Amino acid sequence: LIKTHKGDKDMAEVVYQQGKATKTIDLEAVCVSPAYEGVFHLYLVCLELYESLCIGCNHRSRQVINKLVSYDALLSSLEGEKLPLSLLRRFARLMLVLYVQRNPSDYVQLHISTQLLHEIDEALDLPRPTFELDKIFRDF
């Protein structure tokens, strides 16, 4: 898995493991350099995986992914002007799933205005249809 954190230059850095060594690369360099094309595609797939794991109320995976992709790294990545749109889209989706739609079961109070049909009829003073049943019960 690839980890993303905010670097010294207020830009996100990608940390990945190559063999036994751990490498840290600037995110813009990963996107631009043909030498890191494989790392870039792996990074896109990891972001999709992180998003898929966070959908719903999966709190454990959210805690793990918060450690892998920090909030500051997401914000600074979304502000990146040189990043490709495919990467920005994945960052936006991950931000949405991790922080915006955090608790979809939160209660939202809606004001619903209802009236009963007989209240509407009385208020508008509309003619009421007569039914055969009305005539039967009237005589009873």
Backbone as numpy.savetxt, mean C-alpha at the origin, in Angstrom:
# Nx Ny Nz CAx CAy CAz Cx Cy Cz
18.71 -12.06 0.30 17.89 -10.89 0.30 18.76 -9.64 0.30
18.22 -8.61 -0.26 18.97 -7.36 -0.39 18.44 -6.36 0.63
19.35 -5.68 1.28 18.99 -4.68 2.29 19.22 -3.29 1.71
18.35 -2.35 2.07 18.47 -0.97 1.61 18.48 -0.05 2.82
19.41 0.85 2.88 19.45 1.83 3.96 19.89 3.17 3.40
19.70 4.19 4.19 20.08 5.54 3.77 21.57 5.73 4.01
22.28 6.14 2.97 23.72 6.30 3.07 24.14 7.65 3.61
25.43 7.90 3.54 25.99 9.16 4.07 25.58 10.38 3.24
25.36 10.18 1.96 25.05 11.29 1.06 23.55 11.53 0.92
22.77 11.09 1.88 21.30 11.19 1.85 20.70 10.48 0.65
21.37 9.49 0.16 20.87 8.66 -0.93 20.86 7.22 -0.46
19.95 6.44 -0.98 19.83 5.05 -0.57 21.00 4.23 -1.10
21.41 3.26 -0.28 22.47 2.35 -0.68 21.94 0.92 -0.61
22.42 0.11 -1.52 22.00 -1.29 -1.60 23.11 -2.13 -0.98
22.74 -3.01 -0.06 23.69 -3.92 0.56 23.29 -5.33 0.16
24.20 -6.03 -0.51 23.91 -7.40 -0.91 25.13 -8.25 -0.69
24.91 -9.55 -0.67 25.99 -10.47 -0.41 26.42 -11.15 -1.70
27.72 -11.13 -1.97 28.27 -11.79 -3.14 29.30 -12.78 -2.62
28.91 -14.04 -2.63 29.77 -15.05 -2.02 29.73 -14.87 -0.51
30.90 -14.73 0.08 30.98 -14.50 1.53 31.13 -13.02 1.86
31.38 -12.22 0.84 31.59 -10.79 1.06 30.28 -10.02 0.95
30.17 -8.95 1.72 29.02 -8.06 1.67 29.45 -6.78 0.96
28.66 -6.39 -0.05 28.99 -5.19 -0.82 27.92 -4.12 -0.61
28.35 -2.88 -0.55 27.44 -1.73 -0.45 27.66 -0.85 -1.66
26.56 -0.58 -2.39 26.62 0.20 -3.62 25.54 1.27 -3.57
25.85 2.42 -4.14 24.88 3.49 -4.28 23.74 3.02 -5.20
22.51 3.33 -4.85 21.36 2.85 -5.61 21.37 3.36 -7.05
21.75 4.60 -7.25 21.80 5.14 -8.61 22.84 4.42 -9.45
23.95 4.02 -8.84 24.98 3.28 -9.58 24.46 1.90 -9.98
23.67 1.28 -9.13 23.10 -0.03 -9.47 22.17 0.09 -10.67
21.42 1.18 -10.74 20.46 1.37 -11.83 21.13 1.71 -13.15
22.23 2.43 -13.12 22.85 2.95 -14.33 23.92 2.03 -14.89
24.72 1.46 -14.05 25.89 0.70 -14.50 25.50 -0.66 -15.08
26.00 -0.98 -16.28 25.73 -2.30 -16.84 26.40 -3.43 -16.06
27.42 -3.12 -15.28 28.09 -4.14 -14.48 27.17 -4.67 -13.38
26.21 -3.86 -12.94 25.30 -4.25 -11.87 23.91 -4.61 -12.39
23.79 -4.96 -13.66 22.47 -5.26 -14.24 21.80 -6.44 -13.53
22.55 -7.48 -13.21 22.01 -8.63 -12.50 21.55 -8.26 -11.10
22.32 -7.42 -10.43 21.95 -6.97 -9.09 20.68 -6.13 -9.15
20.57 -5.31 -10.19 19.37 -4.45 -10.35 18.12 -5.31 -10.53
18.19 -6.32 -11.37 17.02 -7.20 -11.57 16.69 -7.99 -10.31
17.72 -8.44 -9.61 17.50 -9.13 -8.34 16.85 -8.18 -7.32
17.26 -6.92 -7.34 16.71 -5.92 -6.43 15.23 -5.68 -6.73
14.87 -5.59 -8.00 13.47 -5.40 -8.38 12.62 -6.58 -7.91
13.14 -7.78 -8.08 12.40 -8.98 -7.66 12.26 -9.01 -6.14
13.31 -8.60 -5.42 13.22 -8.56 -3.96 12.18 -7.55 -3.49
12.11 -6.39 -4.14 11.09 -5.40 -3.75 9.69 -5.93 -3.99
9.49 -6.66 -5.08 8.18 -7.28 -5.33 7.86 -8.32 -4.27
8.88 -9.10 -3.88 8.69 -10.10 -2.83 8.33 -9.43 -1.52
9.02 -8.36 -1.16 8.72 -7.65 0.08 7.29 -7.12 0.08
6.88 -6.59 -1.06 5.51 -6.07 -1.17 4.49 -7.19 -0.99
4.73 -8.31 -1.65 3.79 -9.43 -1.56 3.70 -9.99 -0.14
4.80 -9.99 0.57 4.79 -10.50 1.94 4.04 -9.59 2.89
3.98 -8.30 2.58 3.36 -7.34 3.48 1.87 -7.16 3.25
1.34 -7.71 2.18 -0.08 -7.52 1.89 -0.91 -8.21 2.96
-1.97 -7.56 3.39 -2.81 -8.09 4.45 -2.30 -7.65 5.80
-2.58 -8.44 6.79 -2.19 -8.11 8.16 -1.03 -8.97 8.62
-0.04 -9.15 7.79 1.10 -9.98 8.12 2.13 -9.13 8.87
1.97 -9.02 10.18 2.78 -8.11 10.98 4.22 -8.61 11.14
4.42 -9.91 11.19 5.77 -10.44 11.36 6.65 -10.11 10.15
6.09 -10.30 8.97 6.89 -10.00 7.77 7.13 -8.50 7.65
6.20 -7.69 8.11 6.41 -6.23 8.09 7.56 -5.82 8.99
7.67 -6.48 10.14 8.77 -6.16 11.04 10.11 -6.52 10.41
10.17 -7.66 9.75 11.41 -8.09 9.11 11.76 -7.15 7.95
10.76 -6.80 7.15 11.01 -5.95 5.98 11.35 -4.52 6.40
10.82 -4.07 7.51 11.21 -2.76 8.03 12.70 -2.71 8.36
13.26 -3.85 8.74 14.70 -3.91 9.01 15.49 -3.98 7.70
14.90 -4.59 6.67 15.60 -4.72 5.38 15.54 -3.43 4.56
14.39 -2.76 4.60 14.21 -1.51 3.85 13.72 -0.46 4.84
14.58 0.45 5.21 14.21 1.45 6.22 13.29 2.52 5.62
12.57 3.18 6.51 11.65 4.24 6.10 12.42 5.38 5.43
13.54 5.76 6.00 14.36 6.84 5.44 14.87 6.48 4.04
15.24 5.21 3.85 15.72 4.78 2.53 14.59 4.83 1.51
13.38 4.45 1.92 12.23 4.53 1.01 11.95 5.97 0.61
11.96 6.87 1.58 11.69 8.28 1.29 12.74 8.88 0.36
14.00 8.62 0.66 15.06 9.19 -0.18 15.05 8.56 -1.56
14.64 7.30 -1.67 14.56 6.65 -2.98 13.41 7.22 -3.81
12.31 7.53 -3.15 11.18 8.10 -3.88 11.49 9.50 -4.39
12.42 10.18 -3.76 12.82 11.52 -4.21 13.88 11.48 -5.30
14.42 10.30 -5.58 15.49 10.17 -6.57 15.01 10.51 -7.97
15.65 11.47 -8.60 15.24 11.90 -9.94 15.85 11.04 -11.04
16.96 10.39 -10.76 17.66 9.62 -11.78 17.28 8.15 -11.78
16.40 7.74 -10.88 16.02 6.33 -10.80 14.98 5.99 -11.87
15.03 4.77 -12.39 14.04 4.38 -13.40 12.63 4.28 -12.80
11.65 4.45 -13.66 10.26 4.45 -13.20 9.83 3.10 -12.64
10.37 2.02 -13.18 10.00 0.70 -12.66 10.43 0.56 -11.20
11.57 1.10 -10.86 12.05 1.05 -9.48 11.23 2.00 -8.59
10.94 3.19 -9.08 10.13 4.13 -8.31 8.74 3.57 -8.03
8.18 2.89 -9.02 6.85 2.28 -8.84 6.89 1.23 -7.74
7.91 0.42 -7.73 8.02 -0.62 -6.70 8.25 -0.01 -5.32
9.02 1.06 -5.25 9.20 1.74 -3.97 7.88 2.34 -3.48
7.12 2.92 -4.39 5.83 3.51 -4.00 4.86 2.44 -3.50
4.83 1.30 -4.18 3.95 0.21 -3.73 4.37 -0.30 -2.36
5.68 -0.46 -2.18 6.17 -0.94 -0.88 5.87 0.06 0.22
6.02 1.33 -0.06 5.68 2.38 0.92 4.19 2.32 1.27
3.37 2.13 0.26 1.93 2.04 0.47 1.57 0.86 1.36
2.13 -0.29 1.06 1.79 -1.49 1.81 2.37 -1.46 3.22
3.58 -0.95 3.36 4.24 -0.96 4.67 3.70 0.10 5.64
3.42 1.30 5.13 3.13 2.40 6.04 1.74 3.01 5.89
1.17 3.00 4.70 -0.13 3.65 4.52 -1.27 2.69 4.84
-1.22 1.50 4.27 -2.27 0.52 4.51 -1.86 -0.42 5.64
-1.40 0.15 6.70 -0.83 -0.65 7.78 -1.89 -1.49 8.48
-2.99 -0.91 8.83 -4.08 -1.63 9.50 -5.36 -1.46 8.71
-5.62 -2.35 7.76 -6.83 -2.19 6.97 -8.11 -2.42 7.77
-7.97 -2.99 8.98 -9.16 -3.24 9.78 -9.47 -2.10 10.74
-8.81 -0.96 10.59 -9.11 0.19 11.44 -10.55 0.64 11.21
-11.20 1.02 12.28 -12.59 1.42 12.21 -12.69 2.86 11.72
-13.49 3.05 10.71 -13.74 4.39 10.18 -15.23 4.66 10.34
-15.58 5.70 11.06 -16.97 6.01 11.31 -17.54 6.79 10.14
-18.61 6.28 9.58 -19.30 6.95 8.48 -20.66 7.41 8.96
-21.04 8.59 8.56 -22.36 9.09 8.89 -23.32 8.71 7.77
-24.25 7.85 8.10 -25.21 7.39 7.10 -26.58 7.93 7.49
-27.16 8.67 6.61 -28.46 9.27 6.87 -29.54 8.41 6.21
-30.42 7.87 7.02 -31.52 7.05 6.48 -32.84 7.55 7.03
-33.88 7.30 6.28 -35.23 7.60 6.72 -36.12 6.43 6.35
-37.17 6.27 7.10 -38.13 5.23 6.77 -39.06 5.72 5.67
-39.58 4.79 4.91 -40.42 5.16 3.77 -41.66 5.94 4.19
-42.29 5.57 5.31 -43.49 6.31 5.71 -43.15 7.74 6.13
-41.93 7.99 6.64 -41.53 9.36 6.96 -41.36 10.19 5.70
-40.85 9.59 4.65 -40.69 10.30 3.38 -42.06 10.59 2.78
-42.97 9.62 2.83 -44.31 9.83 2.30 -45.02 10.97 3.02
-44.91 11.02 4.34 -45.56 12.07 5.10 -44.93 13.43 4.82
-43.63 13.45 4.63 -42.94 14.71 4.39 -43.30 15.27 3.01
-43.47 14.40 2.03 -43.77 14.86 0.68 -45.26 14.93 0.39
-46.06 14.30 1.25 -47.51 14.28 1.08 -47.90 13.76 -0.31
-47.37 12.59 -0.63 -47.67 11.94 -1.90 -48.92 11.08 -1.76
-49.66 10.92 -2.83 -50.82 10.02 -2.75 -50.35 8.58 -2.58
-51.05 7.88 -1.71 -50.67 6.51 -1.42 -51.55 5.55 -2.20
-50.98 4.55 -2.77 -51.80 3.57 -3.48 -52.60 2.73 -2.50
-53.76 2.35 -2.91 -54.60 1.49 -2.08 -54.51 0.07 -2.61
-54.50 -0.82 -1.71 -54.40 -2.24 -2.08 -55.66 -2.94 -1.65
-55.87 -4.09 -2.20 -57.03 -4.89 -1.83 -56.98 -5.28 -0.36
-55.82 -5.46 0.17 -55.67 -5.83 1.56 -56.16 -4.72 2.47
-55.92 -3.46 2.08 -56.41 -2.34 2.89 -57.92 -2.37 3.02
-58.61 -2.69 1.94 -60.07 -2.74 1.94 -60.57 -3.89 2.83
-59.88 -5.00 2.78 -60.29 -6.17 3.58 -60.15 -5.86 5.06
-59.03 -5.29 5.46 -58.81 -5.03 6.88 -59.63 -3.85 7.38
-60.00 -2.95 6.48 -60.82 -1.82 6.90 -62.21 -2.30 7.32
-62.73 -3.27 6.61 -64.04 -3.81 6.95 -63.99 -4.73 8.15
-62.89 -5.23 8.48 -62.74 -6.18 9.56 -62.79 -5.47 10.85
